[in-house]
Each structure stands twice: as structure tokens, then as C-alpha cells.
Amino acid sequence: MGSGSSPCASCKLLRRRCAKDCIFAPYFPPDDPHKFAIVHKVFGASNVSKMLQELPVHQRGDAVSSLVYEANARMRDPVYGCVGAISYLQNQVSQLQMQLAVAQAEILCIQMQQEPELPTTHPSMVDYDAKTLLLSGSNTNDFGDQIPQFLSYTSNNNVIQDPLKRESLWT
């Protein structure tokens, strides 16, 4: 018997005498009968007994916790069980990551709107274009042709440019 003279929850539910070496007694105390009832309903007492007997004693507590969790999940979702809960949570994490990326893009867009408009180019392009301008001489017509490419440069096409089309995450 598990605790004192009262039979464990499994023996009580199965209406049998609880032996001193009852495999269920340490894991299904008499004060929590629902715990065994749900495991028994989903897996069956015989299968649970076989599983516990195959495990080393130090792993049985964790196995019972897993069985109780899976049994509860199977009662809520008979088809997917805890896999359905895991899938739901993974989907929620993906949605939150997407929302975070949108918020970071909004912050970047706001920061870019607040900074003065400076032409930004790749360092190697600056060196190449400066060398080209210097080697071509001081012809102002050539220089005038080079300026529009610097002014039309955009740093990131993924940032939403139109502030009216953006929706804030916090409203």
C-alpha cells in the first residue's frame, strides 16, 4: 500500500486490493484519483503497468508525469493530443516572430524618416566612382551625370515607404 492503510488511486478505481509492492502506489496517491482515472481511460491500466515495469525506478516518476500530460491532452484533442498543443504553440511563435519583424521594420522606417537624407553607397562603389570622376578630368558634365545615381539609391526594398499603408502593431 502506498500511504498508510488507504489503497492507491489505481487500486481504488480498479476495485482491487493494493499490495505492498503495487507498481502504481508511488505515482498515483489515493488523494488524487482523477490522475489515474484519466491515464487509465486513455492508455489502460495494463499498458501503463507494462510501461512502468520496463523502466528503471528512477525514470518512472517522469514517465507517469508524461502519461498524465498526454492523457489530458488526448482528452482535449483525441486526434493530435499534445502534438496539437505543440503545433499550436509553434504557430503562435511564428506569428509573434513575424509581428516582431514588422515592428522592427516600422522602427527602422521611422528612424530613416527622422535622419537627414544622406546618399549611401557601397564603399567600393564610392572608390570606383570617385576614381572615374578624377580620371575623367574636371568635366562638369560627367559629374552631373553621376549625381542622380547617388540620389536614387535605396537601401532596403522591404521597408514600407508609404506611411498611410502601414498599420501599427499597438493599435
Tab-separated table of N, CA and C in Angstrom:
chain	number	residue	atom	x	y	z
A	1	MET	N	0.835	-1.183	0.000
A	1	MET	CA	0.000	0.000	0.000
A	1	MET	C	0.873	1.238	0.000
A	2	GLY	N	0.374	2.272	-0.668
A	2	GLY	CA	1.159	3.485	-0.837
A	2	GLY	C	1.307	4.259	0.455
A	3	SER	N	0.233	4.804	0.974
A	3	SER	CA	0.341	5.659	2.160
A	3	SER	C	-0.614	5.155	3.236
A	4	GLY	N	-0.054	4.583	4.253
A	4	GLY	CA	-0.863	4.084	5.374
A	4	GLY	C	-1.720	2.905	4.971
A	5	SER	N	-3.003	2.925	5.350
A	5	SER	CA	-3.896	1.794	5.081
A	5	SER	C	-4.786	2.023	3.875
A	6	SER	N	-4.743	3.195	3.280
A	6	SER	CA	-5.599	3.500	2.146
A	6	SER	C	-4.954	2.995	0.852
A	7	PRO	N	-5.738	2.335	-0.011
A	7	PRO	CA	-5.175	1.844	-1.274
A	7	PRO	C	-4.897	3.021	-2.221
A	8	CYS	N	-3.978	2.793	-3.146
A	8	CYS	CA	-3.638	3.842	-4.108
A	8	CYS	C	-4.832	4.108	-5.029
A	9	ALA	N	-4.755	5.191	-5.783
A	9	ALA	CA	-5.863	5.596	-6.654
A	9	ALA	C	-6.178	4.548	-7.710
A	10	SER	N	-5.146	3.878	-8.222
A	10	SER	CA	-5.387	2.869	-9.262
A	10	SER	C	-6.124	1.660	-8.698
A	11	CYS	N	-5.683	1.179	-7.555
A	11	CYS	CA	-6.353	0.026	-6.961
A	11	CYS	C	-7.770	0.370	-6.520
A	12	LYS	N	-7.967	1.593	-6.060
A	12	LYS	CA	-9.293	2.030	-5.669
A	12	LYS	C	-10.227	2.048	-6.885
A	13	LEU	N	-9.731	2.587	-8.015
A	13	LEU	CA	-10.545	2.670	-9.222
A	13	LEU	C	-10.806	1.286	-9.816
A	14	LEU	N	-9.789	0.439	-9.780
A	14	LEU	CA	-9.929	-0.910	-10.337
A	14	LEU	C	-10.590	-1.880	-9.365
A	15	ARG	N	-10.871	-1.396	-8.152
A	15	ARG	CA	-11.534	-2.175	-7.108
A	15	ARG	C	-10.809	-3.492	-6.811
A	16	ARG	N	-9.530	-3.304	-6.540
A	16	ARG	CA	-8.736	-4.470	-6.175
A	16	ARG	C	-7.916	-4.133	-4.941
A	17	ARG	N	-7.374	-5.169	-4.339
A	17	ARG	CA	-6.585	-4.983	-3.123
A	17	ARG	C	-5.216	-4.425	-3.504
A	18	CYS	N	-4.757	-3.393	-2.816
A	18	CYS	CA	-3.473	-2.761	-3.101
A	18	CYS	C	-2.378	-3.500	-2.339
A	19	ALA	N	-1.490	-4.153	-3.100
A	19	ALA	CA	-0.390	-4.914	-2.499
A	19	ALA	C	0.725	-3.965	-2.054
A	20	LYS	N	1.621	-4.476	-1.210
A	20	LYS	CA	2.732	-3.663	-0.738
A	20	LYS	C	3.672	-3.285	-1.875
A	21	ASP	N	3.785	-4.138	-2.862
A	21	ASP	CA	4.678	-3.868	-3.995
A	21	ASP	C	3.914	-3.340	-5.220
A	22	CYS	N	2.776	-2.723	-5.002
A	22	CYS	CA	1.964	-2.183	-6.095
A	22	CYS	C	2.785	-1.164	-6.895
A	23	ILE	N	2.861	-1.371	-8.192
A	23	ILE	CA	3.669	-0.500	-9.049
A	23	ILE	C	3.064	0.893	-9.195
A	24	PHE	N	1.755	1.005	-8.988
A	24	PHE	CA	1.076	2.286	-9.145
A	24	PHE	C	1.143	3.157	-7.891
A	25	ALA	N	1.263	2.545	-6.722
A	25	ALA	CA	1.148	3.252	-5.442
A	25	ALA	C	2.053	4.482	-5.312
A	26	PRO	N	3.333	4.418	-5.696
A	26	PRO	CA	4.173	5.619	-5.525
A	26	PRO	C	3.783	6.798	-6.433
A	27	TYR	N	3.089	6.515	-7.514
A	27	TYR	CA	2.850	7.538	-8.534
A	27	TYR	C	1.398	8.003	-8.609
A	28	PHE	N	0.483	7.223	-8.054
A	28	PHE	CA	-0.942	7.562	-8.068
A	28	PHE	C	-1.483	7.495	-6.647
A	29	PRO	N	-1.274	8.574	-5.865
A	29	PRO	CA	-1.702	8.567	-4.458
A	29	PRO	C	-3.224	8.549	-4.338
A	30	PRO	N	-3.726	8.078	-3.205
A	30	PRO	CA	-5.182	7.961	-3.030
A	30	PRO	C	-5.903	9.309	-3.008
A	31	ASP	N	-5.197	10.386	-2.723
A	31	ASP	CA	-5.859	11.689	-2.656
A	31	ASP	C	-6.005	12.369	-4.024
A	32	ASP	N	-5.539	11.719	-5.096
A	32	ASP	CA	-5.668	12.283	-6.450
A	32	ASP	C	-6.163	11.197	-7.418
A	33	PRO	N	-7.420	10.770	-7.249
A	33	PRO	CA	-7.927	9.674	-8.081
A	33	PRO	C	-8.110	10.051	-9.551
A	34	HIS	N	-8.327	11.313	-9.833
A	34	HIS	CA	-8.541	11.739	-11.221
A	34	HIS	C	-7.295	11.501	-12.075
A	35	LYS	N	-6.135	11.623	-11.475
A	35	LYS	CA	-4.863	11.432	-12.183
A	35	LYS	C	-4.789	10.037	-12.807
A	36	PHE	N	-5.101	9.011	-12.029
A	36	PHE	CA	-5.061	7.662	-12.591
A	36	PHE	C	-6.257	7.403	-13.504
A	37	ALA	N	-7.399	7.945	-13.166
A	37	ALA	CA	-8.605	7.698	-13.957
A	37	ALA	C	-8.414	8.129	-15.403
A	38	ILE	N	-7.808	9.274	-15.604
A	38	ILE	CA	-7.626	9.763	-16.969
A	38	ILE	C	-6.561	8.948	-17.708
A	39	VAL	N	-5.499	8.563	-17.012
A	39	VAL	CA	-4.454	7.731	-17.631
A	39	VAL	C	-5.034	6.367	-17.988
A	40	HIS	N	-5.828	5.808	-17.099
A	40	HIS	CA	-6.458	4.509	-17.345
A	40	HIS	C	-7.417	4.589	-18.533
A	41	LYS	N	-8.168	5.663	-18.628
A	41	LYS	CA	-9.139	5.813	-19.711
A	41	LYS	C	-8.450	5.887	-21.073
A	42	VAL	N	-7.301	6.563	-21.142
A	42	VAL	CA	-6.611	6.736	-22.420
A	42	VAL	C	-5.713	5.549	-22.744
A	43	PHE	N	-4.928	5.089	-21.791
A	43	PHE	CA	-3.919	4.065	-22.066
A	43	PHE	C	-4.280	2.665	-21.568
A	44	GLY	N	-5.092	2.581	-20.544
A	44	GLY	CA	-5.413	1.290	-19.952
A	44	GLY	C	-4.425	0.940	-18.851
A	45	ALA	N	-4.935	0.378	-17.771
A	45	ALA	CA	-4.104	0.061	-16.609
A	45	ALA	C	-3.040	-0.972	-16.938
A	46	SER	N	-3.382	-1.949	-17.735
A	46	SER	CA	-2.429	-2.999	-18.089
A	46	SER	C	-1.243	-2.427	-18.883
A	47	ASN	N	-1.528	-1.574	-19.843
A	47	ASN	CA	-0.449	-0.973	-20.642
A	47	ASN	C	0.445	-0.070	-19.790
A	48	VAL	N	-0.161	0.702	-18.900
A	48	VAL	CA	0.617	1.574	-18.024
A	48	VAL	C	1.491	0.733	-17.104
A	49	SER	N	0.949	-0.338	-16.591
A	49	SER	CA	1.713	-1.228	-15.720
A	49	SER	C	2.916	-1.812	-16.470
A	50	LYS	N	2.695	-2.264	-17.693
A	50	LYS	CA	3.797	-2.814	-18.504
A	50	LYS	C	4.867	-1.768	-18.780
A	51	MET	N	4.425	-0.542	-19.099
A	51	MET	CA	5.395	0.526	-19.370
A	51	MET	C	6.247	0.818	-18.143
A	52	LEU	N	5.600	0.913	-16.995
A	52	LEU	CA	6.326	1.232	-15.771
A	52	LEU	C	7.289	0.112	-15.373
A	53	GLN	N	6.901	-1.131	-15.579
A	53	GLN	CA	7.760	-2.256	-15.223
A	53	GLN	C	9.010	-2.320	-16.104
A	54	GLU	N	8.912	-1.833	-17.332
A	54	GLU	CA	10.059	-1.873	-18.247
A	54	GLU	C	11.068	-0.759	-17.958
A	55	LEU	N	10.652	0.239	-17.207
A	55	LEU	CA	11.533	1.369	-16.924
A	55	LEU	C	12.286	1.184	-15.616
A	56	PRO	N	13.484	1.779	-15.534
A	56	PRO	CA	14.182	1.804	-14.233
A	56	PRO	C	13.378	2.653	-13.244
A	57	VAL	N	13.505	2.366	-11.981
A	57	VAL	CA	12.713	3.019	-10.941
A	57	VAL	C	12.900	4.541	-10.971
A	58	HIS	N	14.122	5.017	-11.250
A	58	HIS	CA	14.376	6.462	-11.210
A	58	HIS	C	13.734	7.215	-12.389
A	59	GLN	N	13.265	6.517	-13.406
A	59	GLN	CA	12.620	7.172	-14.546
A	59	GLN	C	11.094	7.067	-14.509
A	60	ARG	N	10.574	6.308	-13.613
A	60	ARG	CA	9.126	6.065	-13.579
A	60	ARG	C	8.313	7.315	-13.240
A	61	GLY	N	8.806	8.132	-12.354
A	61	GLY	CA	8.087	9.357	-11.991
A	61	GLY	C	7.915	10.281	-13.195
A	62	ASP	N	8.979	10.431	-13.952
A	62	ASP	CA	8.898	11.267	-15.159
A	62	ASP	C	7.964	10.642	-16.190
A	63	ALA	N	7.997	9.323	-16.300
A	63	ALA	CA	7.119	8.633	-17.249
A	63	ALA	C	5.652	8.835	-16.871
A	64	VAL	N	5.344	8.746	-15.586
A	64	VAL	CA	3.966	8.955	-15.133
A	64	VAL	C	3.532	10.389	-15.419
A	65	SER	N	4.419	11.346	-15.179
A	65	SER	CA	4.081	12.752	-15.477
A	65	SER	C	3.784	12.925	-16.963
A	66	SER	N	4.579	12.284	-17.802
A	66	SER	CA	4.350	12.367	-19.252
A	66	SER	C	3.041	11.699	-19.644
A	67	LEU	N	2.752	10.565	-19.049
A	67	LEU	CA	1.499	9.865	-19.353
A	67	LEU	C	0.281	10.696	-18.935
A	68	VAL	N	0.375	11.327	-17.783
A	68	VAL	CA	-0.733	12.164	-17.308
A	68	VAL	C	-0.911	13.356	-18.244
A	69	TYR	N	0.194	13.972	-18.645
A	69	TYR	CA	0.108	15.111	-19.553
A	69	TYR	C	-0.496	14.700	-20.893
A	70	GLU	N	-0.003	13.607	-21.449
A	70	GLU	CA	-0.521	13.131	-22.740
A	70	GLU	C	-1.985	12.714	-22.628
A	71	ALA	N	-2.346	12.076	-21.535
A	71	ALA	CA	-3.745	11.668	-21.348
A	71	ALA	C	-4.661	12.890	-21.280
A	72	ASN	N	-4.243	13.916	-20.556
A	72	ASN	CA	-5.036	15.155	-20.508
A	72	ASN	C	-5.142	15.792	-21.891
A	73	ALA	N	-4.044	15.798	-22.635
A	73	ALA	CA	-4.059	16.370	-23.981
A	73	ALA	C	-4.954	15.542	-24.905
A	74	ARG	N	-4.931	14.237	-24.751
A	74	ARG	CA	-5.789	13.362	-25.584
A	74	ARG	C	-7.266	13.548	-25.258
A	75	MET	N	-7.571	13.868	-24.019
A	75	MET	CA	-8.968	14.117	-23.663
A	75	MET	C	-9.461	15.416	-24.316
A	76	ARG	N	-8.582	16.412	-24.388
A	76	ARG	CA	-8.954	17.677	-25.031
A	76	ARG	C	-8.958	17.552	-26.547
A	77	ASP	N	-7.988	16.832	-27.098
A	77	ASP	CA	-7.846	16.679	-28.546
A	77	ASP	C	-7.528	15.217	-28.843
A	78	PRO	N	-8.556	14.395	-29.058
A	78	PRO	CA	-8.347	12.951	-29.228
A	78	PRO	C	-7.478	12.575	-30.427
A	79	VAL	N	-7.424	13.405	-31.442
A	79	VAL	CA	-6.662	13.057	-32.640
A	79	VAL	C	-5.181	13.384	-32.471
A	80	TYR	N	-4.867	14.605	-32.083
A	80	TYR	CA	-3.470	15.047	-32.050
A	80	TYR	C	-2.829	15.026	-30.669
A	81	GLY	N	-3.609	15.081	-29.632
A	81	GLY	CA	-3.052	15.052	-28.281
A	81	GLY	C	-2.117	16.219	-28.027
A	82	CYS	N	-0.967	15.927	-27.404
A	82	CYS	CA	-0.023	17.008	-27.076
A	82	CYS	C	0.673	17.536	-28.318
A	83	VAL	N	0.713	16.762	-29.403
A	83	VAL	CA	1.305	17.246	-30.646
A	83	VAL	C	0.488	18.424	-31.183
A	84	GLY	N	-0.813	18.383	-31.012
A	84	GLY	CA	-1.661	19.504	-31.412
A	84	GLY	C	-1.336	20.751	-30.613
A	85	ALA	N	-1.103	20.591	-29.320
A	85	ALA	CA	-0.743	21.731	-28.475
A	85	ALA	C	0.613	22.292	-28.884
A	86	ILE	N	1.562	21.416	-29.164
A	86	ILE	CA	2.896	21.845	-29.592
A	86	ILE	C	2.803	22.587	-30.924
A	87	SER	N	2.032	22.039	-31.847
A	87	SER	CA	1.856	22.678	-33.155
A	87	SER	C	1.221	24.052	-33.006
A	88	TYR	N	0.221	24.164	-32.151
A	88	TYR	CA	-0.424	25.444	-31.899
A	88	TYR	C	0.579	26.455	-31.360
A	89	LEU	N	1.392	26.034	-30.399
A	89	LEU	CA	2.373	26.941	-29.804
A	89	LEU	C	3.453	27.344	-30.804
A	90	GLN	N	3.882	26.396	-31.662
A	90	GLN	CA	4.866	26.736	-32.687
A	90	GLN	C	4.290	27.750	-33.671
A	91	ASN	N	3.030	27.592	-34.028
A	91	ASN	CA	2.372	28.539	-34.917
A	91	ASN	C	2.294	29.918	-34.266
A	92	GLN	N	1.993	29.933	-32.988
A	92	GLN	CA	1.918	31.196	-32.257
A	92	GLN	C	3.290	31.872	-32.206
A	93	VAL	N	4.353	31.101	-32.010
A	93	VAL	CA	5.712	31.651	-32.003
A	93	VAL	C	6.042	32.245	-33.372
A	94	SER	N	5.670	31.556	-34.445
A	94	SER	CA	5.919	32.070	-35.796
A	94	SER	C	5.189	33.394	-36.019
A	95	GLN	N	3.941	33.464	-35.590
A	95	GLN	CA	3.185	34.708	-35.747
A	95	GLN	C	3.814	35.843	-34.945
A	96	LEU	N	4.270	35.548	-33.736
A	96	LEU	CA	4.898	36.574	-32.913
A	96	LEU	C	6.234	37.021	-33.511
A	97	GLN	N	6.983	36.090	-34.112
A	97	GLN	CA	8.222	36.459	-34.772
A	97	GLN	C	7.950	37.369	-35.968
A	98	MET	N	6.877	37.087	-36.687
A	98	MET	CA	6.505	37.925	-37.820
A	98	MET	C	6.105	39.320	-37.331
A	99	GLN	N	5.324	39.389	-36.267
A	99	GLN	CA	4.930	40.676	-35.710
A	99	GLN	C	6.162	41.460	-35.242
A	100	LEU	N	7.129	40.760	-34.650
A	100	LEU	CA	8.363	41.399	-34.212
A	100	LEU	C	9.124	41.966	-35.405
A	101	ALA	N	9.200	41.214	-36.496
A	101	ALA	CA	9.893	41.686	-37.698
A	101	ALA	C	9.206	42.925	-38.267
A	102	VAL	N	7.876	42.928	-38.270
A	102	VAL	CA	7.133	44.095	-38.758
A	102	VAL	C	7.394	45.295	-37.852
A	103	ALA	N	7.401	45.079	-36.544
A	103	ALA	CA	7.663	46.174	-35.605
A	103	ALA	C	9.079	46.717	-35.798
A	104	GLN	N	10.049	45.830	-36.006
A	104	GLN	CA	11.419	46.277	-36.244
A	104	GLN	C	11.513	47.057	-37.549
A	105	ALA	N	10.771	46.623	-38.558
A	105	ALA	CA	10.754	47.355	-39.829
A	105	ALA	C	10.121	48.730	-39.643
A	106	GLU	N	9.066	48.818	-38.840
A	106	GLU	CA	8.441	50.113	-38.553
A	106	GLU	C	9.424	51.033	-37.851
A	107	ILE	N	10.144	50.510	-36.889
A	107	ILE	CA	11.130	51.310	-36.159
A	107	ILE	C	12.208	51.801	-37.116
A	108	LEU	N	12.683	50.916	-37.969
A	108	LEU	CA	13.698	51.291	-38.945
A	108	LEU	C	13.179	52.365	-39.892
A	109	CYS	N	11.952	52.225	-40.326
A	109	CYS	CA	11.345	53.205	-41.225
A	109	CYS	C	11.235	54.570	-40.542
A	110	ILE	N	10.810	54.583	-39.297
A	110	ILE	CA	10.686	55.836	-38.545
A	110	ILE	C	12.054	56.464	-38.346
A	111	GLN	N	13.049	55.641	-38.020
A	111	GLN	CA	14.405	56.160	-37.834
A	111	GLN	C	14.943	56.740	-39.134
A	112	MET	N	14.664	56.086	-40.237
A	112	MET	CA	15.147	56.575	-41.529
A	112	MET	C	14.445	57.877	-41.907
A	113	GLN	N	13.187	58.031	-41.538
A	113	GLN	CA	12.464	59.270	-41.840
A	113	GLN	C	12.964	60.424	-40.985
A	114	GLN	N	13.452	60.125	-39.787
A	114	GLN	CA	13.918	61.165	-38.890
A	114	GLN	C	15.345	61.611	-39.188
A	115	GLU	N	16.145	60.747	-39.825
A	115	GLU	CA	17.525	61.086	-40.160
A	115	GLU	C	17.554	61.959	-41.400
A	116	PRO	N	18.572	62.852	-41.505
A	116	PRO	CA	18.685	63.651	-42.721
A	116	PRO	C	18.998	62.747	-43.914
A	117	GLU	N	18.517	63.159	-45.071
A	117	GLU	CA	18.720	62.388	-46.298
A	117	GLU	C	20.178	62.483	-46.719
A	118	LEU	N	20.935	61.419	-46.555
A	118	LEU	CA	22.327	61.359	-46.987
A	118	LEU	C	22.461	60.253	-48.018
A	119	PRO	N	23.190	60.500	-49.095
A	119	PRO	CA	23.382	59.419	-50.064
A	119	PRO	C	24.264	58.341	-49.462
A	120	THR	N	23.830	57.117	-49.578
A	120	THR	CA	24.605	55.995	-49.070
A	120	THR	C	24.897	55.056	-50.219
A	121	THR	N	26.131	54.645	-50.300
A	121	THR	CA	26.538	53.710	-51.343
A	121	THR	C	27.469	52.688	-50.750
A	122	HIS	N	27.747	51.718	-51.499
A	122	HIS	CA	28.696	50.689	-51.108
A	122	HIS	C	30.087	51.300	-51.168
A	123	PRO	N	30.979	51.058	-50.197
A	123	PRO	CA	32.301	51.694	-50.189
A	123	PRO	C	33.097	51.457	-51.476
A	124	SER	N	33.013	50.292	-52.032
A	124	SER	CA	33.770	50.034	-53.257
A	124	SER	C	33.216	50.858	-54.414
A	125	MET	N	31.899	51.128	-54.423
A	125	MET	CA	31.309	51.957	-55.477
A	125	MET	C	31.779	53.388	-55.345
A	126	VAL	N	31.925	53.887	-54.115
A	126	VAL	CA	32.391	55.249	-53.912
A	126	VAL	C	33.802	55.379	-54.461
A	127	ASP	N	34.677	54.431	-54.121
A	127	ASP	CA	36.050	54.479	-54.612
A	127	ASP	C	36.083	54.420	-56.125
A	128	TYR	N	35.322	53.511	-56.709
A	128	TYR	CA	35.306	53.351	-58.159
A	128	TYR	C	34.770	54.604	-58.830
A	129	ASP	N	33.644	55.152	-58.334
A	129	ASP	CA	33.052	56.333	-58.944
A	129	ASP	C	33.935	57.561	-58.749
A	130	ALA	N	34.581	57.680	-57.585
A	130	ALA	CA	35.477	58.809	-57.356
A	130	ALA	C	36.678	58.718	-58.294
A	131	LYS	N	37.233	57.521	-58.462
A	131	LYS	CA	38.362	57.341	-59.377
A	131	LYS	C	37.947	57.669	-60.800
A	132	THR	N	36.759	57.232	-61.182
A	132	THR	CA	36.267	57.501	-62.528
A	132	THR	C	36.131	58.997	-62.742
A	133	LEU	N	35.584	59.719	-61.755
A	133	LEU	CA	35.427	61.160	-61.866
A	133	LEU	C	36.779	61.851	-61.949
A	134	LEU	N	37.738	61.413	-61.115
A	134	LEU	CA	39.054	62.036	-61.120
A	134	LEU	C	39.794	61.764	-62.425
A	135	LEU	N	39.706	60.514	-62.912
A	135	LEU	CA	40.403	60.164	-64.151
A	135	LEU	C	39.770	60.827	-65.364
A	136	SER	N	38.499	61.096	-65.317
A	136	SER	CA	37.834	61.706	-66.459
A	136	SER	C	38.114	63.201	-66.554
A	137	GLY	N	38.750	63.743	-65.558
A	137	GLY	CA	39.065	65.168	-65.595
A	137	GLY	C	38.049	65.954	-64.817
A	138	SER	N	38.074	67.234	-64.970
A	138	SER	CA	37.163	68.090	-64.228
A	138	SER	C	35.993	68.522	-65.079
A	139	ASN	N	35.578	67.661	-65.967
A	139	ASN	CA	34.444	67.958	-66.831
A	139	ASN	C	33.170	67.939	-65.996
A	140	THR	N	32.487	69.035	-65.852
A	140	THR	CA	31.309	69.127	-65.001
A	140	THR	C	30.128	68.373	-65.590
A	141	ASN	N	30.098	68.168	-66.875
A	141	ASN	CA	29.000	67.404	-67.466
A	141	ASN	C	29.038	65.947	-67.007
A	142	ASP	N	30.256	65.364	-66.917
A	142	ASP	CA	30.384	63.986	-66.438
A	142	ASP	C	29.955	63.878	-64.974
A	143	PHE	N	30.336	64.871	-64.183
A	143	PHE	CA	29.982	64.876	-62.769
A	143	PHE	C	28.478	64.976	-62.599
A	144	GLY	N	27.844	65.781	-63.390
A	144	GLY	CA	26.400	65.940	-63.331
A	144	GLY	C	25.670	64.661	-63.686
A	145	ASP	N	26.249	63.859	-64.546
A	145	ASP	CA	25.641	62.582	-64.920
A	145	ASP	C	25.744	61.563	-63.792
A	146	GLN	N	26.730	61.689	-62.919
A	146	GLN	CA	26.953	60.728	-61.843
A	146	GLN	C	26.063	60.992	-60.630
A	147	ILE	N	25.663	62.229	-60.392
A	147	ILE	CA	24.907	62.581	-59.192
A	147	ILE	C	23.558	61.870	-59.093
A	148	PRO	N	22.754	61.770	-60.151
A	148	PRO	CA	21.449	61.128	-59.991
A	148	PRO	C	21.524	59.686	-59.497
A	149	GLN	N	22.571	58.946	-59.840
A	149	GLN	CA	22.639	57.566	-59.354
A	149	GLN	C	22.802	57.519	-57.844
A	150	PHE	N	23.462	58.515	-57.243
A	150	PHE	CA	23.599	58.549	-55.798
A	150	PHE	C	22.287	58.946	-55.132
A	151	LEU	N	21.562	59.841	-55.730
A	151	LEU	CA	20.334	60.334	-55.133
A	151	LEU	C	19.194	59.327	-55.213
A	152	SER	N	19.223	58.450	-56.209
A	152	SER	CA	18.135	57.498	-56.367
A	152	SER	C	18.399	56.164	-55.668
A	153	TYR	N	19.500	56.063	-54.952
A	153	TYR	CA	19.855	54.812	-54.288
A	153	TYR	C	18.914	54.550	-53.119
A	154	THR	N	18.367	53.323	-53.030
A	154	THR	CA	17.531	52.939	-51.886
A	154	THR	C	18.226	51.823	-51.140
A	155	SER	N	18.122	51.858	-49.815
A	155	SER	CA	18.864	50.906	-49.010
A	155	SER	C	18.140	49.599	-48.795
A	156	ASN	N	16.812	49.610	-48.735
A	156	ASN	CA	16.101	48.371	-48.430
A	156	ASN	C	14.722	48.427	-49.080
A	157	ASN	N	14.462	47.522	-49.976
A	157	ASN	CA	13.176	47.493	-50.657
A	157	ASN	C	12.070	46.895	-49.804
A	158	ASN	N	12.410	46.206	-48.708
A	158	ASN	CA	11.410	45.552	-47.871
A	158	ASN	C	10.746	46.511	-46.885
A	159	VAL	N	11.300	47.685	-46.678
A	159	VAL	CA	10.732	48.645	-45.739
A	159	VAL	C	9.560	49.334	-46.418
A	160	ILE	N	8.450	49.422	-45.727
A	160	ILE	CA	7.258	50.055	-46.275
A	160	ILE	C	7.497	51.555	-46.336
A	161	GLN	N	7.355	52.142	-47.520
A	161	GLN	CA	7.676	53.550	-47.709
A	161	GLN	C	6.475	54.459	-47.455
A	162	ASP	N	5.265	54.006	-47.756
A	162	ASP	CA	4.088	54.848	-47.621
A	162	ASP	C	3.545	54.745	-46.206
A	163	PRO	N	3.619	55.820	-45.401
A	163	PRO	CA	3.157	55.728	-44.012
A	163	PRO	C	1.659	55.499	-43.889
A	164	LEU	N	0.866	55.799	-44.927
A	164	LEU	CA	-0.580	55.582	-44.846
A	164	LEU	C	-0.943	54.114	-44.999
A	165	LYS	N	-0.080	53.333	-45.651
A	165	LYS	CA	-0.355	51.917	-45.854
A	165	LYS	C	0.075	51.062	-44.682
A	166	ARG	N	0.838	51.623	-43.744
A	166	ARG	CA	1.315	50.866	-42.586
A	166	ARG	C	0.247	50.811	-41.517
A	167	GLU	N	0.193	49.711	-40.807
A	167	GLU	CA	-0.669	49.601	-39.637
A	167	GLU	C	0.223	49.390	-38.426
A	168	SER	N	-0.031	50.121	-37.408
A	168	SER	CA	0.756	49.962	-36.204
A	168	SER	C	0.351	48.688	-35.480
A	169	LEU	N	1.306	48.060	-34.828
A	169	LEU	CA	1.034	46.834	-34.071
A	169	LEU	C	0.333	47.129	-32.753
A	170	TRP	N	0.392	48.341	-32.297
A	170	TRP	CA	-0.100	48.667	-30.965
A	170	TRP	C	-1.471	49.317	-30.971
A	171	THR	N	-2.151	49.355	-32.124
A	171	THR	CA	-3.487	49.950	-32.141
A	171	THR	C	-4.531	48.914	-32.457
